């Protein structure tokens, strides 16, 4: 065999080998298992940072219970807050009103003036507000009631 025939033959073998290699890699996943001698060493632990929890307030920003019509004391509410409320008209003798208006001083807070406006023997709920500041509540009811202001 001449040298040029050997080169041509070697190229043909290389081309076939490359074609087989490429065909074998075409989208297939190959898993290889490697056996290593067992060791008694314990792997080292890696430290991971744990995010710190945001502290929650221990209680409501403001809370008041009462009977009848009143304006509450002022409180400072964050930009987003919730009013948790309840009323019970059993002592009134049946059905009654429960209306809460959010105020800045003696004027309604026109950003978030409307609170609960209920008529019945009693009830409870949560109302969300999106305007903070120094506020107070005007409560109009014949019934016993409780209000609490919490961050939302």
Short mmCIF file of C-alpha atoms in Angstrom, two decimals:
data_model
loop_
_atom_site.label_atom_id
_atom_site.label_comp_id
_atom_site.label_asym_id
_atom_site.label_seq_id
_atom_site.Cartn_x
_atom_site.Cartn_y
_atom_site.Cartn_z
CA UNK A 1 0.00 0.00 0.00
CA UNK A 2 1.30 3.42 -0.85
CA UNK A 3 1.52 6.30 1.63
CA UNK A 4 -1.22 8.28 -0.12
CA UNK A 5 -3.55 5.25 0.11
CA UNK A 6 -2.78 4.96 3.86
CA UNK A 7 -3.53 8.66 4.37
CA UNK A 8 -6.78 8.35 2.41
CA UNK A 9 -7.68 5.18 4.37
CA UNK A 10 -6.82 6.86 7.68
CA UNK A 11 -8.97 9.86 6.80
CA UNK A 12 -11.84 7.56 5.92
CA UNK A 13 -11.53 5.77 9.26
CA UNK A 14 -11.30 9.11 11.07
CA UNK A 15 -14.35 10.41 9.19
CA UNK A 16 -16.36 7.29 10.06
CA UNK A 17 -15.26 7.56 13.70
CA UNK A 18 -16.24 11.23 13.83
CA UNK A 19 -19.61 10.46 12.21
CA UNK A 20 -20.27 7.73 14.80
CA UNK A 21 -19.25 10.08 17.63
CA UNK A 22 -21.52 12.88 16.35
CA UNK A 23 -24.40 10.46 15.80
CA UNK A 24 -23.97 9.12 19.31
CA UNK A 25 -24.11 12.63 20.78
CA UNK A 26 -27.17 13.81 18.86
CA UNK A 27 -29.53 14.77 21.70
CA UNK A 28 -28.92 11.67 23.77
CA UNK A 29 -28.09 11.92 27.44
CA UNK A 30 -25.23 9.83 28.64
CA UNK A 31 -24.96 8.86 32.26
CA UNK A 32 -21.68 7.69 33.58
CA UNK A 33 -21.16 5.92 36.85
CA UNK A 34 -17.86 6.13 38.59
CA UNK A 35 -17.02 3.88 41.48
CA UNK A 36 -14.77 5.29 44.17
CA UNK A 37 -13.41 3.56 47.20
CA UNK A 38 -15.48 4.15 50.34
CA UNK A 39 -14.15 6.60 52.84
CA UNK A 40 -14.88 7.10 56.51
CA UNK A 41 -14.42 10.86 56.26
CA UNK A 42 -17.56 12.91 56.88
CA UNK A 43 -18.30 15.56 54.25
CA UNK A 44 -17.90 19.12 55.48
CA UNK A 45 -21.11 21.04 56.07
CA UNK A 46 -21.61 24.23 54.15
CA UNK A 47 -23.10 27.24 55.88
CA UNK A 48 -26.13 28.89 54.34
CA UNK A 49 -27.49 32.27 55.32
CA UNK A 50 -30.97 32.23 56.78
CA UNK A 51 -33.00 35.38 56.12
CA UNK A 52 -33.96 37.21 59.29
CA UNK A 53 -37.65 37.42 60.03
CA UNK A 54 -39.18 40.85 60.08
CA UNK A 55 -40.33 41.57 63.62
CA UNK A 56 -44.06 41.90 64.00
CA UNK A 57 -45.64 44.36 66.36
CA UNK A 58 -46.70 42.88 69.68
CA UNK A 59 -50.19 44.33 69.42
CA UNK A 60 -52.42 46.73 67.58
CA UNK A 61 -51.37 50.31 66.88
CA UNK A 62 -54.64 51.48 68.39
CA UNK A 63 -57.58 49.76 70.06
CA UNK A 64 -60.76 51.02 71.66
CA UNK A 65 -64.08 49.60 72.81
CA UNK A 66 -67.20 51.57 73.54
CA UNK A 67 -70.89 52.13 73.27
CA UNK A 68 -72.68 54.69 71.15
CA UNK A 69 -71.38 57.67 69.20
CA UNK A 70 -67.80 58.87 69.72
CA UNK A 71 -64.63 60.18 68.10
CA UNK A 72 -61.60 58.12 69.12
CA UNK A 73 -58.22 59.43 70.18
CA UNK A 74 -55.68 60.08 67.45
CA UNK A 75 -53.28 57.37 66.33
CA UNK A 76 -50.52 57.20 63.73
CA UNK A 77 -51.21 54.70 60.93
CA UNK A 78 -48.66 53.49 58.35
CA UNK A 79 -49.36 53.89 54.62
CA UNK A 80 -51.21 50.57 54.53
CA UNK A 81 -53.26 49.49 57.54
CA UNK A 82 -56.34 47.54 58.50
CA UNK A 83 -59.27 48.18 60.81
CA UNK A 84 -60.48 45.07 62.63
CA UNK A 85 -63.96 45.77 63.98
CA UNK A 86 -66.95 44.19 65.66
CA UNK A 87 -70.28 45.32 67.04
CA UNK A 88 -73.07 43.71 69.07
CA UNK A 89 -76.54 45.17 69.51
CA UNK A 90 -77.92 42.63 72.02
CA UNK A 91 -78.02 45.22 74.83
CA UNK A 92 -79.67 47.71 72.48
CA UNK A 93 -82.54 45.32 71.92
CA UNK A 94 -82.12 44.03 68.39
CA UNK A 95 -80.81 45.74 65.32
CA UNK A 96 -78.64 48.84 65.16
CA UNK A 97 -76.17 50.85 63.09
CA UNK A 98 -72.39 50.63 63.08
CA UNK A 99 -70.71 53.28 60.94
CA UNK A 100 -67.00 54.18 61.02
CA UNK A 101 -65.51 57.20 59.26
CA UNK A 102 -61.73 57.75 59.14
CA UNK A 103 -60.81 61.35 59.99
CA UNK A 104 -57.82 63.66 60.12
CA UNK A 105 -58.72 65.69 63.18
CA UNK A 106 -62.37 66.62 62.85
CA UNK A 107 -62.42 66.37 59.04
CA UNK A 108 -63.00 63.16 57.07
CA UNK A 109 -59.85 61.72 55.44
CA UNK A 110 -61.04 61.97 51.85
CA UNK A 111 -58.35 59.50 50.72
CA UNK A 112 -59.83 56.73 52.88
CA UNK A 113 -62.95 58.04 54.63
CA UNK A 114 -65.26 55.07 54.21
CA UNK A 115 -65.09 52.40 56.87
CA UNK A 116 -67.70 49.80 57.69
CA UNK A 117 -71.36 50.83 57.39
CA UNK A 118 -73.45 48.04 58.89
CA UNK A 119 -77.04 47.58 59.98
CA UNK A 120 -77.98 44.50 61.98
CA UNK A 121 -77.88 42.69 65.30
CA UNK A 122 -74.08 42.49 65.20
CA UNK A 123 -71.13 41.59 63.06
CA UNK A 124 -67.40 41.79 62.57
CA UNK A 125 -64.89 42.23 59.80
CA UNK A 126 -61.65 43.72 58.53
CA UNK A 127 -61.42 46.82 56.33
CA UNK A 128 -58.15 47.81 54.58
CA UNK A 129 -56.93 51.37 54.10
CA UNK A 130 -54.11 52.72 51.93
CA UNK A 131 -53.49 56.20 53.33
CA UNK A 132 -51.63 56.70 56.60
CA UNK A 133 -50.90 59.59 58.88
CA UNK A 134 -52.27 60.96 62.13
CA UNK A 135 -55.87 59.83 62.12
CA UNK A 136 -58.84 59.15 64.35
CA UNK A 137 -62.13 57.30 63.89
CA UNK A 138 -65.63 58.71 64.12
CA UNK A 139 -67.96 55.93 65.25
CA UNK A 140 -71.73 56.23 64.95
CA UNK A 141 -73.58 53.35 66.65
CA UNK A 142 -76.21 52.56 69.24
CA UNK A 143 -74.46 49.27 69.93
CA UNK A 144 -71.40 48.00 71.82
CA UNK A 145 -68.34 47.98 69.55
CA UNK A 146 -64.60 47.31 69.41
CA UNK A 147 -62.10 48.66 66.86
CA UNK A 148 -58.40 47.86 66.44
CA UNK A 149 -55.89 49.33 63.97
CA UNK A 150 -53.08 47.03 62.77
CA UNK A 151 -50.46 47.32 60.03
CA UNK A 152 -51.67 45.52 56.92
#
